[in-house]
Short mmCIF file of N, CA and C in Angstrom, two decimals:
data_model
loop_
_atom_site.label_atom_id
_atom_site.label_comp_id
_atom_site.label_asym_id
_atom_site.label_seq_id
_atom_site.Cartn_x
_atom_site.Cartn_y
_atom_site.Cartn_z
N MET U 20 134.37 138.28 40.63
CA MET U 20 134.02 138.70 41.96
C MET U 20 132.53 138.70 42.18
N ALA U 21 131.80 138.96 41.12
CA ALA U 21 130.35 139.02 41.27
C ALA U 21 129.79 137.66 41.64
N GLY U 22 130.46 136.58 41.19
CA GLY U 22 129.96 135.23 41.47
C GLY U 22 130.10 134.84 42.93
N SER U 23 131.18 135.23 43.59
CA SER U 23 131.37 134.85 44.99
C SER U 23 130.40 135.59 45.91
N ASN U 24 130.03 136.80 45.58
CA ASN U 24 129.09 137.58 46.37
C ASN U 24 127.73 136.88 46.39
N GLY U 25 127.32 136.29 45.27
CA GLY U 25 126.04 135.57 45.20
C GLY U 25 126.03 134.34 46.09
N LYS U 26 127.18 133.63 46.16
CA LYS U 26 127.27 132.44 47.01
C LYS U 26 127.21 132.83 48.49
N GLN U 27 127.83 133.96 48.84
CA GLN U 27 127.80 134.42 50.22
C GLN U 27 126.38 134.77 50.65
N LYS U 28 125.61 135.38 49.74
CA LYS U 28 124.21 135.71 50.05
C LYS U 28 123.40 134.43 50.24
N THR U 29 123.64 133.43 49.46
CA THR U 29 122.89 132.17 49.56
C THR U 29 123.17 131.51 50.90
N VAL U 30 124.43 131.43 51.30
CA VAL U 30 124.79 130.83 52.58
C VAL U 30 124.21 131.65 53.73
N ARG U 31 124.34 132.97 53.64
CA ARG U 31 123.81 133.84 54.67
C ARG U 31 122.29 133.68 54.79
N ASP U 32 121.60 133.64 53.66
CA ASP U 32 120.15 133.46 53.68
C ASP U 32 119.77 132.11 54.29
N MET U 33 120.54 131.08 54.01
CA MET U 33 120.26 129.76 54.55
C MET U 33 120.44 129.76 56.08
N VAL U 34 121.50 130.39 56.56
CA VAL U 34 121.74 130.47 58.00
C VAL U 34 120.64 131.29 58.68
N LEU U 35 120.23 132.38 58.09
CA LEU U 35 119.13 133.18 58.65
C LEU U 35 117.83 132.39 58.68
N SER U 36 117.55 131.66 57.62
CA SER U 36 116.33 130.84 57.57
C SER U 36 116.35 129.77 58.66
N LEU U 37 117.50 129.12 58.82
CA LEU U 37 117.64 128.10 59.86
C LEU U 37 117.45 128.71 61.24
N GLY U 38 117.99 129.91 61.45
CA GLY U 38 117.82 130.60 62.72
C GLY U 38 116.36 130.92 63.00
N LEU U 39 115.65 131.37 61.99
CA LEU U 39 114.22 131.67 62.16
C LEU U 39 113.42 130.40 62.47
N ILE U 40 113.78 129.32 61.80
CA ILE U 40 113.08 128.05 62.07
C ILE U 40 113.34 127.61 63.50
N MET U 41 114.56 127.75 64.00
CA MET U 41 114.87 127.38 65.38
C MET U 41 114.11 128.25 66.38
N ILE U 42 114.00 129.52 66.10
CA ILE U 42 113.25 130.42 66.98
C ILE U 42 111.77 130.03 66.98
N ALA U 43 111.22 129.75 65.80
CA ALA U 43 109.82 129.34 65.71
C ALA U 43 109.59 128.03 66.47
N ALA U 44 110.52 127.08 66.35
CA ALA U 44 110.39 125.81 67.07
C ALA U 44 110.43 126.03 68.58
N LEU U 45 111.29 126.90 69.05
CA LEU U 45 111.39 127.21 70.47
C LEU U 45 110.09 127.84 70.99
N VAL U 46 109.53 128.76 70.22
CA VAL U 46 108.27 129.39 70.61
C VAL U 46 107.16 128.35 70.69
N VAL U 47 107.07 127.47 69.70
CA VAL U 47 106.05 126.41 69.72
C VAL U 47 106.25 125.52 70.94
N TYR U 48 107.47 125.14 71.22
CA TYR U 48 107.76 124.28 72.37
C TYR U 48 107.34 124.95 73.68
N LEU U 49 107.61 126.22 73.80
CA LEU U 49 107.30 126.93 75.04
C LEU U 49 105.80 127.14 75.25
N PHE U 50 105.05 127.32 74.19
CA PHE U 50 103.64 127.67 74.33
C PHE U 50 102.67 126.51 74.16
N ILE U 51 103.11 125.39 73.68
CA ILE U 51 102.23 124.22 73.59
C ILE U 51 102.43 123.40 74.86
N PRO U 52 101.34 123.14 75.59
CA PRO U 52 101.48 122.40 76.85
C PRO U 52 101.94 120.97 76.59
N HIS U 53 102.84 120.52 77.42
CA HIS U 53 103.30 119.14 77.36
C HIS U 53 103.54 118.69 78.80
N ASP U 54 102.88 117.60 79.14
CA ASP U 54 102.97 117.07 80.49
C ASP U 54 103.62 115.70 80.43
N ASP U 55 104.75 115.57 81.05
CA ASP U 55 105.48 114.31 81.03
C ASP U 55 105.09 113.39 82.18
N HIS U 56 104.20 113.84 83.04
CA HIS U 56 103.80 113.03 84.18
C HIS U 56 102.62 112.14 83.80
N ALA U 57 102.54 111.01 84.47
CA ALA U 57 101.41 110.10 84.26
C ALA U 57 100.13 110.79 84.73
N PRO U 58 99.03 110.53 84.07
CA PRO U 58 97.79 111.17 84.50
C PRO U 58 97.36 110.66 85.88
N ASP U 59 96.72 111.54 86.62
CA ASP U 59 96.24 111.16 87.93
C ASP U 59 95.04 110.24 87.77
N ILE U 60 95.14 109.06 88.32
CA ILE U 60 94.07 108.08 88.21
C ILE U 60 93.05 108.36 89.30
N LYS U 61 91.81 108.41 88.91
CA LYS U 61 90.74 108.74 89.87
C LYS U 61 90.46 107.55 90.79
N ARG U 62 90.21 107.88 92.03
CA ARG U 62 89.83 106.89 93.04
C ARG U 62 88.35 106.55 92.85
N VAL U 63 88.00 105.27 92.85
CA VAL U 63 86.61 104.87 92.71
C VAL U 63 86.07 104.45 94.08
N ASP U 64 84.79 104.68 94.27
CA ASP U 64 84.11 104.23 95.48
C ASP U 64 83.41 102.93 95.13
N TYR U 65 83.84 101.86 95.74
CA TYR U 65 83.31 100.54 95.38
C TYR U 65 82.33 99.96 96.40
N ARG U 66 81.91 100.76 97.36
CA ARG U 66 81.05 100.24 98.43
C ARG U 66 79.74 99.67 97.93
N VAL U 67 79.08 100.34 96.99
CA VAL U 67 77.79 99.86 96.49
C VAL U 67 77.97 98.53 95.75
N GLU U 68 78.99 98.46 94.89
CA GLU U 68 79.24 97.22 94.16
C GLU U 68 79.61 96.08 95.10
N LEU U 69 80.37 96.39 96.16
CA LEU U 69 80.74 95.37 97.13
C LEU U 69 79.51 94.83 97.85
N LEU U 70 78.63 95.73 98.28
CA LEU U 70 77.39 95.27 98.95
C LEU U 70 76.54 94.42 98.01
N THR U 71 76.44 94.86 96.76
CA THR U 71 75.68 94.10 95.77
C THR U 71 76.29 92.73 95.56
N ALA U 72 77.59 92.67 95.40
CA ALA U 72 78.27 91.39 95.18
C ALA U 72 78.12 90.47 96.38
N ARG U 73 78.22 91.03 97.58
CA ARG U 73 78.11 90.20 98.78
C ARG U 73 76.70 89.65 98.97
N ARG U 74 75.71 90.36 98.48
CA ARG U 74 74.33 89.85 98.54
C ARG U 74 74.08 88.80 97.46
N ALA U 75 74.66 89.01 96.28
CA ALA U 75 74.32 88.16 95.13
C ALA U 75 75.23 86.96 94.94
N ALA U 76 76.47 87.05 95.33
CA ALA U 76 77.43 85.97 95.06
C ALA U 76 77.16 84.75 95.92
N SER U 77 77.55 83.62 95.38
CA SER U 77 77.35 82.35 96.09
C SER U 77 78.53 82.01 97.00
N TYR U 78 79.44 82.95 97.17
CA TYR U 78 80.64 82.74 97.98
C TYR U 78 80.93 84.03 98.76
N PRO U 79 81.78 83.96 99.80
CA PRO U 79 82.17 85.17 100.53
C PRO U 79 83.07 86.05 99.65
N VAL U 80 82.64 87.26 99.39
CA VAL U 80 83.35 88.18 98.50
C VAL U 80 84.47 88.88 99.28
N ALA U 81 85.65 88.93 98.67
CA ALA U 81 86.84 89.50 99.30
C ALA U 81 87.00 90.98 98.95
N ALA U 82 87.32 91.76 99.98
CA ALA U 82 87.66 93.18 99.80
C ALA U 82 88.62 93.55 100.93
N PRO U 83 89.55 94.44 100.65
CA PRO U 83 90.53 94.80 101.68
C PRO U 83 89.95 95.74 102.73
N GLU U 84 90.47 95.61 103.93
CA GLU U 84 90.14 96.51 105.03
C GLU U 84 91.43 96.95 105.68
N GLY U 85 91.51 98.24 105.99
CA GLY U 85 92.66 98.75 106.72
C GLY U 85 93.87 99.10 105.88
N LEU U 86 93.73 99.15 104.57
CA LEU U 86 94.86 99.59 103.75
C LEU U 86 95.06 101.09 103.91
N PRO U 87 96.30 101.56 103.82
CA PRO U 87 96.54 103.01 103.89
C PRO U 87 95.91 103.73 102.70
N GLN U 88 95.72 105.03 102.82
CA GLN U 88 95.15 105.86 101.75
C GLN U 88 95.99 105.83 100.48
N SER U 89 97.27 105.46 100.61
CA SER U 89 98.15 105.43 99.44
C SER U 89 97.77 104.32 98.47
N TRP U 90 96.95 103.36 98.91
CA TRP U 90 96.40 102.35 98.01
C TRP U 90 95.13 102.94 97.40
N LYS U 91 95.10 103.05 96.09
CA LYS U 91 93.99 103.75 95.43
C LYS U 91 93.13 102.77 94.62
N PRO U 92 91.85 102.57 95.02
CA PRO U 92 90.97 101.72 94.21
C PRO U 92 90.67 102.40 92.88
N THR U 93 90.85 101.67 91.79
CA THR U 93 90.72 102.27 90.45
C THR U 93 89.64 101.63 89.60
N SER U 94 89.25 100.40 89.91
CA SER U 94 88.22 99.75 89.09
C SER U 94 87.47 98.70 89.92
N VAL U 95 86.20 98.53 89.58
CA VAL U 95 85.37 97.55 90.28
C VAL U 95 84.28 97.05 89.35
N ARG U 96 83.97 95.75 89.46
CA ARG U 96 82.83 95.21 88.73
C ARG U 96 82.43 93.86 89.32
N PHE U 97 81.15 93.60 89.24
CA PHE U 97 80.60 92.31 89.62
C PHE U 97 79.67 91.87 88.51
N ASP U 98 79.86 90.65 88.04
CA ASP U 98 79.02 90.10 86.98
C ASP U 98 78.41 88.80 87.48
N GLY U 99 77.17 88.89 87.94
CA GLY U 99 76.48 87.72 88.46
C GLY U 99 76.13 86.70 87.40
N ALA U 100 76.05 87.14 86.16
CA ALA U 100 75.71 86.22 85.06
C ALA U 100 76.92 85.44 84.59
N ASP U 101 78.12 85.93 84.88
CA ASP U 101 79.35 85.30 84.40
C ASP U 101 80.12 84.70 85.57
N PHE U 102 79.62 83.58 86.10
CA PHE U 102 80.25 82.84 87.19
C PHE U 102 80.46 83.69 88.44
N ASP U 103 79.53 84.60 88.72
CA ASP U 103 79.65 85.48 89.89
C ASP U 103 81.04 86.11 89.97
N ALA U 104 81.49 86.67 88.87
CA ALA U 104 82.85 87.22 88.77
C ALA U 104 82.96 88.56 89.49
N TRP U 105 83.90 88.66 90.42
CA TRP U 105 84.18 89.86 91.19
C TRP U 105 85.58 90.35 90.85
N HIS U 106 85.68 91.65 90.60
CA HIS U 106 86.97 92.27 90.30
C HIS U 106 87.06 93.58 91.07
N LEU U 107 88.22 93.80 91.71
CA LEU U 107 88.49 95.06 92.39
C LEU U 107 89.96 95.38 92.13
N GLY U 108 90.20 96.45 91.37
CA GLY U 108 91.56 96.84 91.00
C GLY U 108 92.07 98.00 91.82
N TYR U 109 93.35 97.97 92.14
CA TYR U 109 94.00 99.00 92.95
C TYR U 109 95.30 99.46 92.31
N ARG U 110 95.64 100.68 92.58
CA ARG U 110 96.99 101.18 92.28
C ARG U 110 97.74 101.19 93.60
N ALA U 111 98.81 100.42 93.65
CA ALA U 111 99.62 100.30 94.86
C ALA U 111 100.42 101.60 95.07
N PRO U 112 100.94 101.81 96.27
CA PRO U 112 101.70 103.04 96.55
C PRO U 112 102.89 103.25 95.60
N ASP U 113 103.46 102.17 95.09
CA ASP U 113 104.61 102.31 94.18
C ASP U 113 104.17 102.50 92.72
N GLY U 114 102.86 102.63 92.49
CA GLY U 114 102.35 102.88 91.14
C GLY U 114 102.01 101.61 90.37
N GLU U 115 102.27 100.46 90.93
CA GLU U 115 101.97 99.20 90.24
C GLU U 115 100.50 98.83 90.45
N TYR U 116 100.05 97.84 89.67
CA TYR U 116 98.64 97.44 89.67
C TYR U 116 98.46 96.16 90.49
N VAL U 117 97.40 96.12 91.27
CA VAL U 117 97.02 94.94 92.05
C VAL U 117 95.52 94.75 91.90
N ALA U 118 95.10 93.51 91.61
CA ALA U 118 93.68 93.22 91.45
C ALA U 118 93.27 92.03 92.31
N ILE U 119 92.07 92.12 92.84
CA ILE U 119 91.46 91.00 93.53
C ILE U 119 90.43 90.43 92.55
N GLU U 120 90.56 89.16 92.26
CA GLU U 120 89.66 88.51 91.31
C GLU U 120 89.06 87.29 92.00
N GLN U 121 87.75 87.13 91.86
CA GLN U 121 87.07 85.94 92.39
C GLN U 121 86.04 85.49 91.37
N SER U 122 85.82 84.16 91.34
CA SER U 122 84.83 83.62 90.42
C SER U 122 84.54 82.17 90.79
N THR U 123 83.39 81.68 90.31
CA THR U 123 83.05 80.27 90.45
C THR U 123 83.35 79.51 89.17
N ASP U 124 84.01 80.15 88.21
CA ASP U 124 84.43 79.50 86.98
C ASP U 124 85.40 78.37 87.31
N LYS U 125 85.68 77.49 86.35
CA LYS U 125 86.63 76.40 86.58
C LYS U 125 87.96 76.98 87.04
N ARG U 126 88.49 76.41 88.09
CA ARG U 126 89.66 76.96 88.77
C ARG U 126 90.84 77.22 87.81
N ALA U 127 91.25 76.23 87.05
CA ALA U 127 92.43 76.38 86.17
C ALA U 127 92.21 77.47 85.13
N ARG U 128 91.04 77.50 84.52
CA ARG U 128 90.75 78.50 83.51
C ARG U 128 90.72 79.90 84.13
N PHE U 129 90.11 80.02 85.30
CA PHE U 129 90.01 81.32 85.94
C PHE U 129 91.38 81.84 86.38
N ILE U 130 92.21 80.98 86.96
CA ILE U 130 93.54 81.39 87.39
C ILE U 130 94.36 81.85 86.19
N ASP U 131 94.27 81.11 85.09
CA ASP U 131 95.01 81.48 83.88
C ASP U 131 94.56 82.85 83.37
N GLU U 132 93.26 83.08 83.40
CA GLU U 132 92.72 84.37 82.93
C GLU U 132 93.09 85.51 83.89
N ALA U 133 92.91 85.29 85.19
CA ALA U 133 93.17 86.34 86.18
C ALA U 133 94.65 86.70 86.27
N SER U 134 95.52 85.71 86.10
CA SER U 134 96.97 85.96 86.20
C SER U 134 97.59 86.24 84.84
N GLN U 135 96.79 86.16 83.81
CA GLN U 135 97.22 86.40 82.44
C GLN U 135 98.37 85.47 82.06
N GLY U 136 98.17 84.19 82.35
CA GLY U 136 99.10 83.17 81.88
C GLY U 136 100.16 82.72 82.85
N ALA U 137 100.11 83.13 84.10
CA ALA U 137 101.13 82.71 85.07
C ALA U 137 100.96 81.23 85.41
N GLU U 138 102.07 80.62 85.80
CA GLU U 138 102.09 79.19 86.15
C GLU U 138 102.35 79.04 87.65
N ALA U 139 101.80 77.97 88.23
CA ALA U 139 101.98 77.70 89.65
C ALA U 139 103.44 77.39 89.94
N THR U 140 103.89 77.81 91.11
CA THR U 140 105.23 77.46 91.59
C THR U 140 105.07 76.53 92.78
N GLU U 141 106.18 76.09 93.31
CA GLU U 141 106.17 75.24 94.51
C GLU U 141 106.08 76.08 95.78
N VAL U 142 106.14 77.40 95.64
CA VAL U 142 106.21 78.29 96.79
C VAL U 142 104.81 78.61 97.30
N THR U 143 104.63 78.44 98.61
CA THR U 143 103.38 78.85 99.26
C THR U 143 103.73 79.85 100.35
N GLN U 144 102.75 80.69 100.70
CA GLN U 144 102.94 81.68 101.75
C GLN U 144 101.76 81.63 102.70
N GLN U 145 102.04 81.79 103.97
CA GLN U 145 100.99 81.95 104.96
C GLN U 145 100.77 83.44 105.14
N ILE U 146 99.58 83.90 104.75
CA ILE U 146 99.25 85.32 104.85
C ILE U 146 97.88 85.43 105.51
N GLY U 147 97.83 86.11 106.63
CA GLY U 147 96.56 86.30 107.32
C GLY U 147 95.88 85.01 107.72
N GLY U 148 96.68 83.99 108.06
CA GLY U 148 96.12 82.72 108.48
C GLY U 148 95.63 81.85 107.33
N ARG U 149 95.93 82.24 106.11
CA ARG U 149 95.52 81.46 104.93
C ARG U 149 96.75 81.08 104.11
N THR U 150 96.63 79.97 103.37
CA THR U 150 97.72 79.51 102.52
C THR U 150 97.49 80.00 101.10
N TRP U 151 98.49 80.69 100.56
CA TRP U 151 98.45 81.22 99.20
C TRP U 151 99.55 80.57 98.37
N ILE U 152 99.26 80.27 97.13
CA ILE U 152 100.24 79.68 96.21
C ILE U 152 100.71 80.77 95.25
N ARG U 153 102.02 80.85 95.05
CA ARG U 153 102.59 81.84 94.12
C ARG U 153 102.51 81.33 92.68
N TYR U 154 102.14 82.24 91.80
CA TYR U 154 102.13 82.00 90.36
C TYR U 154 103.01 83.05 89.70
N THR U 155 103.84 82.63 88.75
CA THR U 155 104.72 83.57 88.04
C THR U 155 104.77 83.22 86.56
N GLY U 156 105.36 84.12 85.79
CA GLY U 156 105.64 83.83 84.39
C GLY U 156 104.65 84.39 83.39
N GLY U 157 103.54 84.87 83.83
CA GLY U 157 102.58 85.47 82.91
C GLY U 157 102.78 86.97 82.87
N ARG U 158 101.78 87.64 82.36
CA ARG U 158 101.84 89.11 82.36
C ARG U 158 101.85 89.64 83.79
N TYR U 159 101.11 88.95 84.67
CA TYR U 159 101.05 89.31 86.08
C TYR U 159 101.67 88.19 86.91
N ASP U 160 102.16 88.56 88.09
CA ASP U 160 102.44 87.58 89.14
C ASP U 160 101.16 87.48 89.94
N ALA U 161 101.00 86.37 90.67
CA ALA U 161 99.74 86.19 91.38
C ALA U 161 99.92 85.36 92.64
N LEU U 162 99.01 85.58 93.57
CA LEU U 162 98.84 84.74 94.73
C LEU U 162 97.44 84.15 94.63
N VAL U 163 97.34 82.83 94.74
CA VAL U 163 96.05 82.15 94.62
C VAL U 163 95.76 81.47 95.95
N LEU U 164 94.60 81.77 96.50
CA LEU U 164 94.19 81.17 97.76
C LEU U 164 93.99 79.68 97.56
N LYS U 165 94.64 78.90 98.41
CA LYS U 165 94.61 77.44 98.24
C LYS U 165 93.20 76.89 98.40
N ASP U 166 92.52 77.27 99.45
CA ASP U 166 91.17 76.77 99.70
C ASP U 166 90.23 77.94 99.90
N THR U 167 89.48 78.29 98.86
CA THR U 167 88.53 79.39 98.97
C THR U 167 87.17 78.81 99.31
N PRO U 168 86.50 79.37 100.29
CA PRO U 168 85.17 78.87 100.65
C PRO U 168 84.12 79.17 99.58
N GLY U 169 83.08 78.36 99.54
CA GLY U 169 81.94 78.62 98.67
C GLY U 169 82.13 78.18 97.23
N GLY U 170 83.13 77.36 96.95
CA GLY U 170 83.32 76.86 95.59
C GLY U 170 83.87 77.90 94.62
N SER U 171 84.48 78.93 95.13
CA SER U 171 85.05 79.96 94.27
C SER U 171 86.57 79.88 94.29
N THR U 172 87.19 80.69 93.46
CA THR U 172 88.64 80.82 93.43
C THR U 172 88.97 82.28 93.67
N THR U 173 89.95 82.52 94.54
CA THR U 173 90.38 83.89 94.85
C THR U 173 91.81 84.08 94.38
N VAL U 174 92.03 85.13 93.59
CA VAL U 174 93.35 85.44 93.04
C VAL U 174 93.66 86.90 93.35
N VAL U 175 94.87 87.16 93.83
CA VAL U 175 95.39 88.52 93.95
C VAL U 175 96.54 88.59 92.95
N ALA U 176 96.37 89.40 91.92
CA ALA U 176 97.33 89.42 90.82
C ALA U 176 97.65 90.85 90.41
N GLY U 177 98.75 91.00 89.68
CA GLY U 177 99.08 92.31 89.16
C GLY U 177 100.54 92.45 88.81
N THR U 178 100.91 93.68 88.49
CA THR U 178 102.29 93.99 88.13
C THR U 178 103.13 94.29 89.36
N ALA U 179 102.52 94.36 90.51
CA ALA U 179 103.23 94.68 91.75
C ALA U 179 104.10 93.51 92.19
N SER U 180 105.00 93.80 93.12
CA SER U 180 105.88 92.77 93.67
C SER U 180 105.07 91.81 94.54
N PHE U 181 105.68 90.67 94.86
CA PHE U 181 105.00 89.73 95.74
C PHE U 181 104.78 90.33 97.13
N ASP U 182 105.65 91.23 97.56
CA ASP U 182 105.44 91.90 98.85
C ASP U 182 104.15 92.71 98.82
N GLN U 183 103.93 93.47 97.74
CA GLN U 183 102.70 94.27 97.61
C GLN U 183 101.48 93.34 97.46
N LEU U 184 101.61 92.28 96.67
CA LEU U 184 100.50 91.34 96.54
C LEU U 184 100.16 90.72 97.90
N ALA U 185 101.19 90.41 98.69
CA ALA U 185 100.97 89.83 100.02
C ALA U 185 100.30 90.83 100.96
N LYS U 186 100.65 92.10 100.85
CA LYS U 186 99.98 93.12 101.67
C LYS U 186 98.49 93.17 101.36
N MET U 187 98.18 93.10 100.07
CA MET U 187 96.76 93.09 99.69
C MET U 187 96.08 91.82 100.19
N ALA U 188 96.70 90.69 99.98
CA ALA U 188 96.11 89.42 100.42
C ALA U 188 95.89 89.42 101.93
N GLY U 189 96.83 90.00 102.69
CA GLY U 189 96.69 90.06 104.14
C GLY U 189 95.57 90.99 104.59
N ALA U 190 95.22 91.96 103.77
CA ALA U 190 94.16 92.92 104.13
C ALA U 190 92.77 92.43 103.75
N LEU U 191 92.68 91.32 103.01
CA LEU U 191 91.38 90.88 102.52
C LEU U 191 90.51 90.32 103.65
N LYS U 192 89.27 90.77 103.64
CA LYS U 192 88.22 90.24 104.52
C LYS U 192 87.14 89.66 103.61
N MET U 193 86.71 88.47 103.96
CA MET U 193 85.70 87.81 103.14
C MET U 193 84.39 87.76 103.91
N ALA U 194 83.36 88.26 103.25
CA ALA U 194 82.04 88.25 103.89
C ALA U 194 80.96 88.01 102.85
#
């Protein structure tokens, strides 16, 4: 009889230990902050960079006008030493990414880089009185302006749908 009492204590001690571990885990879970939401992306003010780019670039620089506040500008850069490269990134209302890319680099190389490997399709769209060619298959989908003034190439690319890309392309003003 003495032997069975020892086994009961061992099982009881194991159950108590497991219970204490579960309570400790619950306390840790409750008191350690955990946020399952995506971080809030800060809105950038790109007016100074846009003015600089429009003064320095050899082509009319594109930027959207009249987009709702739900479109959030997140990144901007102009590199006059690297083919007058202009970049303006946005977070679309649905959370997807849309970028405006312009450069005087060789058209094929620039489109491949801006669209991250997308290929031209036979589909064209008339947006804002301009003809855009759809590119798909890369990391991003893209709309490429068929005839960009000033010897540059204009690409609207990103993870957003073609509807969102078209909204951005339609809002672009070149100056």
